GROMACS .gro file of C-alpha atoms in nm:
model
  353
    1UNK     CA    1   5.220   2.013  18.000
    2UNK     CA    2   5.116   1.662  18.081
    3UNK     CA    3   5.410   1.388  18.081
    4UNK     CA    4   5.393   1.148  17.879
    5UNK     CA    5   5.427   0.835  17.982
    6UNK     CA    6   5.673   0.643  17.989
    7UNK     CA    7   5.687   0.341  17.674
    8UNK     CA    8   5.911   0.281  17.372
    9UNK     CA    9   5.851   0.589  17.206
   10UNK     CA   10   6.011   0.801  17.427
   11UNK     CA   11   6.296   0.543  17.617
   12UNK     CA   12   6.516   0.764  17.510
   13UNK     CA   13   6.455   1.026  17.706
   14UNK     CA   14   6.436   0.912  18.082
   15UNK     CA   15   6.652   0.648  18.278
   16UNK     CA   16   6.691   0.262  18.245
   17UNK     CA   17   6.357   0.160  18.439
   18UNK     CA   18   6.410  -0.183  18.758
   19UNK     CA   19   6.221  -0.391  18.878
   20UNK     CA   20   6.154  -0.159  19.124
   21UNK     CA   21   5.965   0.024  18.875
   22UNK     CA   22   5.855  -0.305  18.743
   23UNK     CA   23   5.667  -0.415  19.105
   24UNK     CA   24   5.490  -0.056  19.225
   25UNK     CA   25   5.316  -0.015  18.877
   26UNK     CA   26   5.211  -0.363  18.932
   27UNK     CA   27   5.166  -0.319  19.289
   28UNK     CA   28   5.383  -0.674  19.385
   29UNK     CA   29   5.650  -0.680  19.597
   30UNK     CA   30   5.987  -0.679  19.407
   31UNK     CA   31   6.133  -1.036  19.486
   32UNK     CA   32   5.781  -1.144  19.321
   33UNK     CA   33   5.847  -0.847  19.023
   34UNK     CA   34   6.218  -1.057  19.027
   35UNK     CA   35   6.016  -1.405  19.026
   36UNK     CA   36   5.754  -1.348  18.811
   37UNK     CA   37   6.052  -1.161  18.529
   38UNK     CA   38   6.242  -1.448  18.575
   39UNK     CA   39   5.957  -1.738  18.530
   40UNK     CA   40   5.997  -1.870  18.917
   41UNK     CA   41   5.750  -2.061  19.067
   42UNK     CA   42   5.630  -1.918  19.342
   43UNK     CA   43   5.382  -1.600  19.121
   44UNK     CA   44   4.999  -1.651  19.114
   45UNK     CA   45   4.822  -1.622  18.729
   46UNK     CA   46   4.672  -1.279  18.824
   47UNK     CA   47   5.043  -1.097  18.969
   48UNK     CA   48   5.195  -1.283  18.655
   49UNK     CA   49   4.946  -1.085  18.398
   50UNK     CA   50   5.017  -0.780  18.647
   51UNK     CA   51   5.402  -0.781  18.593
   52UNK     CA   52   5.317  -0.874  18.242
   53UNK     CA   53   5.136  -0.536  18.092
   54UNK     CA   54   5.403  -0.353  18.388
   55UNK     CA   55   5.753  -0.494  18.164
   56UNK     CA   56   5.482  -0.430  17.884
   57UNK     CA   57   5.444  -0.060  17.949
   58UNK     CA   58   5.797   0.043  18.112
   59UNK     CA   59   5.952  -0.141  17.818
   60UNK     CA   60   6.169  -0.327  18.068
   61UNK     CA   61   6.517  -0.531  18.069
   62UNK     CA   62   6.675  -0.707  18.340
   63UNK     CA   63   7.039  -0.686  18.405
   64UNK     CA   64   7.323  -0.794  18.139
   65UNK     CA   65   7.430  -1.055  18.435
   66UNK     CA   66   7.012  -1.132  18.464
   67UNK     CA   67   6.934  -1.159  18.055
   68UNK     CA   68   7.306  -1.421  18.055
   69UNK     CA   69   7.124  -1.728  18.292
   70UNK     CA   70   6.844  -1.751  18.014
   71UNK     CA   71   6.531  -1.926  18.076
   72UNK     CA   72   6.603  -2.235  17.961
   73UNK     CA   73   6.881  -2.289  18.277
   74UNK     CA   74   6.803  -2.363  18.653
   75UNK     CA   75   6.661  -2.187  18.890
   76UNK     CA   76   6.925  -1.965  19.062
   77UNK     CA   77   7.044  -2.062  19.479
   78UNK     CA   78   7.257  -1.817  19.619
   79UNK     CA   79   7.486  -1.868  19.957
   80UNK     CA   80   7.622  -1.612  20.112
   81UNK     CA   81   7.907  -1.775  20.320
   82UNK     CA   82   8.138  -1.523  20.619
   83UNK     CA   83   8.412  -1.661  20.360
   84UNK     CA   84   8.637  -1.949  20.189
   85UNK     CA   85   8.989  -2.002  20.395
   86UNK     CA   86   8.820  -2.267  20.655
   87UNK     CA   87   8.808  -2.601  20.587
   88UNK     CA   88   8.458  -2.582  20.710
   89UNK     CA   89   8.315  -2.326  20.518
   90UNK     CA   90   8.455  -2.506  20.169
   91UNK     CA   91   8.283  -2.808  20.276
   92UNK     CA   92   7.936  -2.660  20.352
   93UNK     CA   93   7.942  -2.474  20.007
   94UNK     CA   94   8.013  -2.774  19.880
   95UNK     CA   95   7.798  -3.052  20.006
   96UNK     CA   96   7.542  -2.706  20.001
   97UNK     CA   97   7.601  -2.683  19.561
   98UNK     CA   98   7.552  -3.112  19.558
   99UNK     CA   99   7.211  -3.075  19.746
  100UNK     CA  100   7.082  -2.808  19.508
  101UNK     CA  101   7.219  -2.991  19.193
  102UNK     CA  102   6.980  -3.251  19.353
  103UNK     CA  103   6.688  -3.026  19.335
  104UNK     CA  104   6.758  -2.844  18.992
  105UNK     CA  105   6.955  -2.517  19.168
  106UNK     CA  106   7.274  -2.362  19.027
  107UNK     CA  107   7.447  -2.165  19.309
  108UNK     CA  108   7.596  -1.805  19.325
  109UNK     CA  109   7.852  -1.785  19.576
  110UNK     CA  110   7.977  -1.515  19.728
  111UNK     CA  111   8.193  -1.406  20.113
  112UNK     CA  112   8.150  -1.176  20.333
  113UNK     CA  113   8.541  -1.213  20.412
  114UNK     CA  114   8.440  -1.042  20.769
  115UNK     CA  115   8.348  -0.678  20.613
  116UNK     CA  116   8.157  -0.456  20.737
  117UNK     CA  117   7.782  -0.507  20.766
  118UNK     CA  118   7.665  -0.239  20.518
  119UNK     CA  119   7.886  -0.412  20.251
  120UNK     CA  120   7.733  -0.738  20.370
  121UNK     CA  121   7.337  -0.569  20.276
  122UNK     CA  122   7.490  -0.512  19.957
  123UNK     CA  123   7.619  -0.840  19.872
  124UNK     CA  124   7.342  -0.956  19.980
  125UNK     CA  125   7.100  -0.682  19.802
  126UNK     CA  126   7.328  -0.810  19.434
  127UNK     CA  127   7.221  -1.123  19.582
  128UNK     CA  128   6.851  -1.056  19.583
  129UNK     CA  129   6.829  -0.849  19.315
  130UNK     CA  130   6.925  -1.084  19.057
  131UNK     CA  131   6.801  -1.402  18.954
  132UNK     CA  132   6.789  -1.612  19.302
  133UNK     CA  133   6.489  -1.804  19.419
  134UNK     CA  134   6.618  -1.808  19.779
  135UNK     CA  135   6.975  -1.756  19.976
  136UNK     CA  136   7.129  -1.932  20.233
  137UNK     CA  137   7.298  -1.741  20.425
  138UNK     CA  138   7.613  -1.875  20.643
  139UNK     CA  139   7.834  -1.622  20.773
  140UNK     CA  140   7.681  -1.574  21.131
  141UNK     CA  141   7.790  -1.226  21.156
  142UNK     CA  142   7.594  -1.021  20.944
  143UNK     CA  143   7.425  -0.837  21.119
  144UNK     CA  144   7.015  -0.926  21.228
  145UNK     CA  145   6.834  -0.670  21.068
  146UNK     CA  146   7.021  -0.715  20.722
  147UNK     CA  147   6.888  -1.037  20.745
  148UNK     CA  148   6.607  -0.864  20.896
  149UNK     CA  149   6.601  -0.687  20.545
  150UNK     CA  150   6.696  -0.958  20.298
  151UNK     CA  151   6.477  -1.160  20.419
  152UNK     CA  152   6.152  -0.933  20.352
  153UNK     CA  153   6.255  -0.959  20.007
  154UNK     CA  154   6.304  -1.311  19.916
  155UNK     CA  155   6.306  -1.646  20.030
  156UNK     CA  156   6.635  -1.669  20.290
  157UNK     CA  157   6.764  -1.920  20.527
  158UNK     CA  158   7.040  -1.915  20.828
  159UNK     CA  159   7.232  -2.232  20.819
  160UNK     CA  160   7.530  -2.317  21.028
  161UNK     CA  161   7.376  -2.065  21.362
  162UNK     CA  162   7.144  -2.091  21.567
  163UNK     CA  163   6.748  -1.817  21.522
  164UNK     CA  164   6.787  -1.463  21.611
  165UNK     CA  165   6.597  -1.353  21.854
  166UNK     CA  166   6.469  -1.000  21.666
  167UNK     CA  167   6.406  -1.270  21.359
  168UNK     CA  168   6.191  -1.534  21.561
  169UNK     CA  169   6.021  -1.628  21.160
  170UNK     CA  170   6.332  -1.665  20.966
  171UNK     CA  171   6.402  -2.068  20.935
  172UNK     CA  172   6.763  -2.185  21.015
  173UNK     CA  173   6.987  -2.482  21.052
  174UNK     CA  174   7.194  -2.508  21.306
  175UNK     CA  175   7.411  -2.775  21.445
  176UNK     CA  176   7.323  -2.887  21.850
  177UNK     CA  177   7.483  -2.673  22.075
  178UNK     CA  178   7.410  -2.904  22.349
  179UNK     CA  179   7.647  -3.201  22.184
  180UNK     CA  180   7.884  -2.980  22.339
  181UNK     CA  181   7.843  -3.257  22.650
  182UNK     CA  182   7.926  -3.504  22.419
  183UNK     CA  183   8.313  -3.383  22.440
  184UNK     CA  184   8.268  -3.324  22.824
  185UNK     CA  185   8.175  -3.672  22.901
  186UNK     CA  186   8.441  -3.792  22.719
  187UNK     CA  187   8.674  -3.575  22.871
  188UNK     CA  188   8.547  -3.613  23.225
  189UNK     CA  189   8.513  -4.064  23.189
  190UNK     CA  190   8.889  -4.097  23.120
  191UNK     CA  191   8.905  -3.883  23.471
  192UNK     CA  192   8.999  -3.466  23.412
  193UNK     CA  193   8.818  -3.255  23.666
  194UNK     CA  194   9.005  -2.959  23.564
  195UNK     CA  195   8.925  -2.856  23.264
  196UNK     CA  196   8.928  -2.564  23.047
  197UNK     CA  197   8.738  -2.380  22.774
  198UNK     CA  198   8.849  -2.176  22.527
  199UNK     CA  199   8.632  -1.885  22.308
  200UNK     CA  200   8.619  -1.643  22.086
  201UNK     CA  201   8.401  -1.374  22.207
  202UNK     CA  202   7.978  -1.389  22.124
  203UNK     CA  203   8.051  -1.100  21.839
  204UNK     CA  204   8.351  -1.281  21.655
  205UNK     CA  205   8.121  -1.608  21.652
  206UNK     CA  206   7.780  -1.631  21.806
  207UNK     CA  207   7.709  -2.016  21.660
  208UNK     CA  208   8.068  -2.103  21.901
  209UNK     CA  209   7.934  -1.813  22.189
  210UNK     CA  210   7.661  -2.107  22.169
  211UNK     CA  211   7.739  -2.400  22.226
  212UNK     CA  212   8.077  -2.300  22.462
  213UNK     CA  213   7.845  -2.072  22.681
  214UNK     CA  214   7.612  -2.444  22.757
  215UNK     CA  215   7.935  -2.624  22.781
  216UNK     CA  216   8.026  -2.342  23.003
  217UNK     CA  217   7.758  -2.372  23.269
  218UNK     CA  218   7.775  -2.787  23.208
  219UNK     CA  219   8.132  -2.731  23.393
  220UNK     CA  220   8.016  -2.543  23.677
  221UNK     CA  221   7.732  -2.774  23.742
  222UNK     CA  222   7.975  -3.065  23.747
  223UNK     CA  223   8.219  -2.866  23.916
  224UNK     CA  224   8.506  -2.965  23.643
  225UNK     CA  225   8.473  -2.628  23.494
  226UNK     CA  226   8.941  -2.529  23.514
  227UNK     CA  227   8.867  -2.176  23.353
  228UNK     CA  228   8.707  -1.961  23.047
  229UNK     CA  229   8.928  -1.805  22.873
  230UNK     CA  230   8.850  -1.525  22.590
  231UNK     CA  231   9.103  -1.546  22.310
  232UNK     CA  232   9.163  -1.333  21.907
  233UNK     CA  233   9.169  -1.431  21.638
  234UNK     CA  234   9.558  -1.526  21.471
  235UNK     CA  235   9.662  -1.546  21.907
  236UNK     CA  236   9.942  -1.645  22.010
  237UNK     CA  237   9.846  -1.932  22.223
  238UNK     CA  238  10.151  -1.982  22.421
  239UNK     CA  239  10.103  -1.786  22.776
  240UNK     CA  240   9.740  -1.953  22.784
  241UNK     CA  241   9.834  -2.286  22.720
  242UNK     CA  242  10.049  -2.251  23.047
  243UNK     CA  243   9.843  -2.032  23.298
  244UNK     CA  244   9.603  -2.240  23.238
  245UNK     CA  245   9.841  -2.584  23.310
  246UNK     CA  246   9.988  -2.426  23.610
  247UNK     CA  247   9.619  -2.317  23.717
  248UNK     CA  248   9.544  -2.752  23.756
  249UNK     CA  249   9.447  -2.690  23.410
  250UNK     CA  250   9.460  -3.066  23.236
  251UNK     CA  251   9.159  -3.053  22.973
  252UNK     CA  252   9.160  -2.792  22.720
  253UNK     CA  253   8.840  -2.772  22.474
  254UNK     CA  254   8.880  -2.595  22.189
  255UNK     CA  255   8.661  -2.381  21.976
  256UNK     CA  256   8.809  -2.459  21.726
  257UNK     CA  257   9.019  -2.750  21.500
  258UNK     CA  258   9.171  -2.441  21.401
  259UNK     CA  259   9.251  -2.301  21.762
  260UNK     CA  260   9.275  -2.679  21.857
  261UNK     CA  261   9.650  -2.711  21.662
  262UNK     CA  262   9.750  -2.353  21.775
  263UNK     CA  263   9.689  -2.510  22.122
  264UNK     CA  264   9.908  -2.816  22.035
  265UNK     CA  265  10.162  -2.532  21.913
  266UNK     CA  266  10.152  -2.379  22.186
  267UNK     CA  267  10.174  -2.673  22.473
  268UNK     CA  268  10.508  -2.835  22.262
  269UNK     CA  269  10.642  -2.477  22.282
  270UNK     CA  270  10.604  -2.468  22.667
  271UNK     CA  271  10.759  -2.871  22.677
  272UNK     CA  272  10.425  -2.919  22.759
  273UNK     CA  273  10.346  -3.346  22.619
  274UNK     CA  274   9.984  -3.352  22.484
  275UNK     CA  275   9.806  -3.564  22.624
  276UNK     CA  276  10.042  -3.697  22.887
  277UNK     CA  277  10.047  -3.324  23.046
  278UNK     CA  278   9.807  -3.269  22.904
  279UNK     CA  279   9.524  -3.356  22.655
  280UNK     CA  280   9.362  -3.091  22.398
  281UNK     CA  281   9.051  -3.138  22.160
  282UNK     CA  282   8.877  -2.953  21.868
  283UNK     CA  283   8.511  -2.874  21.773
  284UNK     CA  284   8.428  -2.959  21.303
  285UNK     CA  285   8.560  -3.225  21.287
  286UNK     CA  286   8.543  -3.145  20.842
  287UNK     CA  287   8.826  -3.295  20.621
  288UNK     CA  288   9.153  -3.270  20.635
  289UNK     CA  289   9.133  -3.286  21.054
  290UNK     CA  290   9.000  -3.551  21.100
  291UNK     CA  291   9.256  -3.796  20.931
  292UNK     CA  292   9.393  -4.043  21.151
  293UNK     CA  293   9.770  -3.901  21.043
  294UNK     CA  294   9.669  -3.578  21.309
  295UNK     CA  295   9.490  -3.802  21.582
  296UNK     CA  296   9.295  -3.501  21.680
  297UNK     CA  297   9.007  -3.580  21.927
  298UNK     CA  298   8.733  -3.364  21.819
  299UNK     CA  299   8.354  -3.302  21.723
  300UNK     CA  300   8.225  -3.322  21.395
  301UNK     CA  301   7.975  -3.119  21.259
  302UNK     CA  302   7.709  -3.283  21.052
  303UNK     CA  303   7.786  -3.064  20.747
  304UNK     CA  304   7.688  -3.323  20.472
  305UNK     CA  305   7.313  -3.321  20.639
  306UNK     CA  306   7.333  -2.964  20.763
  307UNK     CA  307   7.364  -2.867  20.328
  308UNK     CA  308   7.115  -3.121  20.302
  309UNK     CA  309   6.879  -2.981  20.568
  310UNK     CA  310   6.891  -2.623  20.407
  311UNK     CA  311   6.802  -2.708  20.074
  312UNK     CA  312   6.535  -2.839  20.177
  313UNK     CA  313   6.460  -2.551  20.392
  314UNK     CA  314   6.476  -2.285  20.119
  315UNK     CA  315   6.349  -2.519  19.821
  316UNK     CA  316   6.049  -2.485  20.039
  317UNK     CA  317   6.000  -2.147  20.089
  318UNK     CA  318   6.083  -2.051  19.710
  319UNK     CA  319   5.783  -2.306  19.624
  320UNK     CA  320   5.561  -2.128  19.940
  321UNK     CA  321   5.511  -2.455  20.151
  322UNK     CA  322   5.474  -2.527  20.469
  323UNK     CA  323   5.809  -2.454  20.706
  324UNK     CA  324   5.747  -2.486  21.092
  325UNK     CA  325   5.868  -2.213  21.275
  326UNK     CA  326   6.195  -2.198  21.473
  327UNK     CA  327   6.496  -2.438  21.314
  328UNK     CA  328   6.690  -2.793  21.279
  329UNK     CA  329   6.930  -2.856  21.549
  330UNK     CA  330   7.186  -3.172  21.368
  331UNK     CA  331   7.386  -3.430  21.592
  332UNK     CA  332   7.770  -3.480  21.511
  333UNK     CA  333   7.933  -3.750  21.640
  334UNK     CA  334   8.256  -3.777  21.889
  335UNK     CA  335   8.603  -3.879  21.698
  336UNK     CA  336   8.879  -3.992  21.953
  337UNK     CA  337   9.262  -3.901  21.879
  338UNK     CA  338   9.563  -3.918  22.042
  339UNK     CA  339   9.514  -3.556  22.172
  340UNK     CA  340   9.283  -3.677  22.462
  341UNK     CA  341   9.399  -3.904  22.742
  342UNK     CA  342   9.379  -3.977  23.048
  343UNK     CA  343   9.510  -3.721  23.335
  344UNK     CA  344   9.837  -3.655  23.466
  345UNK     CA  345   9.851  -3.812  23.829
  346UNK     CA  346   9.830  -3.521  24.072
  347UNK     CA  347   9.543  -3.280  24.234
  348UNK     CA  348   9.265  -3.296  24.122
  349UNK     CA  349   9.224  -3.630  23.873
  350UNK     CA  350   9.101  -3.897  23.929
  351UNK     CA  351   9.201  -4.193  23.792
  352UNK     CA  352   8.965  -4.335  23.547
  353UNK     CA  353   9.080  -4.732  23.593
   0.00000   0.00000   0.00000
C-alpha cells in the first residue's frame, strides 16, 4: 500500500512535524531551516524557497514559544551563563543585554547552575531550537563536546573563557591571563618576596586556572612563589591562611574577589592584621567589590568590553561576516586598595622604601 505524502488533509493521522523534518525535506541544515522560517539573515534565496515548500508540504507550525515571538520582534540571542548569583555574571549579563539591544537583538538567558553536562546540553539545544539567531556561552564548565555539537548547528561564541583546543573554530572573548602579572608587579614592587596563590581546580574553573597557572610560572621564574594551594568552593580557609603565614608567605593572591573576602575573614580569625601581617588581593573588580568602602586590592576584568566584543562576534557570525580564527583577549586595570601594603620586616622581605 502506497503511503500518502504528508499534507493538510492527513495531518490528524500523523505526529506534528518538527523543524528537523522541514530541514530534512528541504535538504538544508536545521539552523538554516530555522533562520529561514524566522526570517533571519544568512539564508540564500534558493534555500529560502526550499524551506518554504517544505513548510507547506508538511503543514509545519513552529512551537508555541517561537510563535509568541512574532515577525515584528527583534532577533533573539541566547546567553548561557554559569550562574546568576555571582556579581561577575550578573554584570556580564547586564552589559551583554545593553550591547545586544544596540544591535537590535533581544536576549534570552539561561543559567547552568553547575548542573551535569547532559543538562547543559539540553538547555543549549533548547536555545538552538527556539528563535535564537546565535548563542553566547559564558559557562566554562560546559563540556567541549557539547560546545562542538551546538556550534555545528547555530552560531556560537564563548565569552569569559579561553578557546578550547578541541574546538579551534569556535571564537571566544576572554580576559588576558597574562594580566595576572599586573598584580604580581604591584605586590612585588612593595617588597614582597614570598607570595602565595590560591586556586580552584582546572575542572571547577578553567579560566581562572589559565590565569593562576601563568601567575605560578611567573612567580617561580622570579623566585617569589611561596606555594599554590588548591581550595574548594565554600571551604573554610582559616587553617589554609594560618599555615601559609607560618610558612613565611607575606601576601596571598586569590582567584576571585569572593575568595579574597573569605581570606580576609580567615586572617581575622587567625588574629592577623591586613596588610600589617599579611597582604591579600582579589581578582574580578566588579561592583560592588570595587567600591572604596571595601578597600580591596584587586584586578578589574573588563566586563563591559567583553560583552561588547561578544555581541560583535556573534552578530558577525549571524550575518556570515568574516571572523578571524582564535579569540580576543582583553586587558583590565589594577585597583589599588588597603588590603595590600609593604610586607612586615623579617626574613624573606625587602624594604621597598
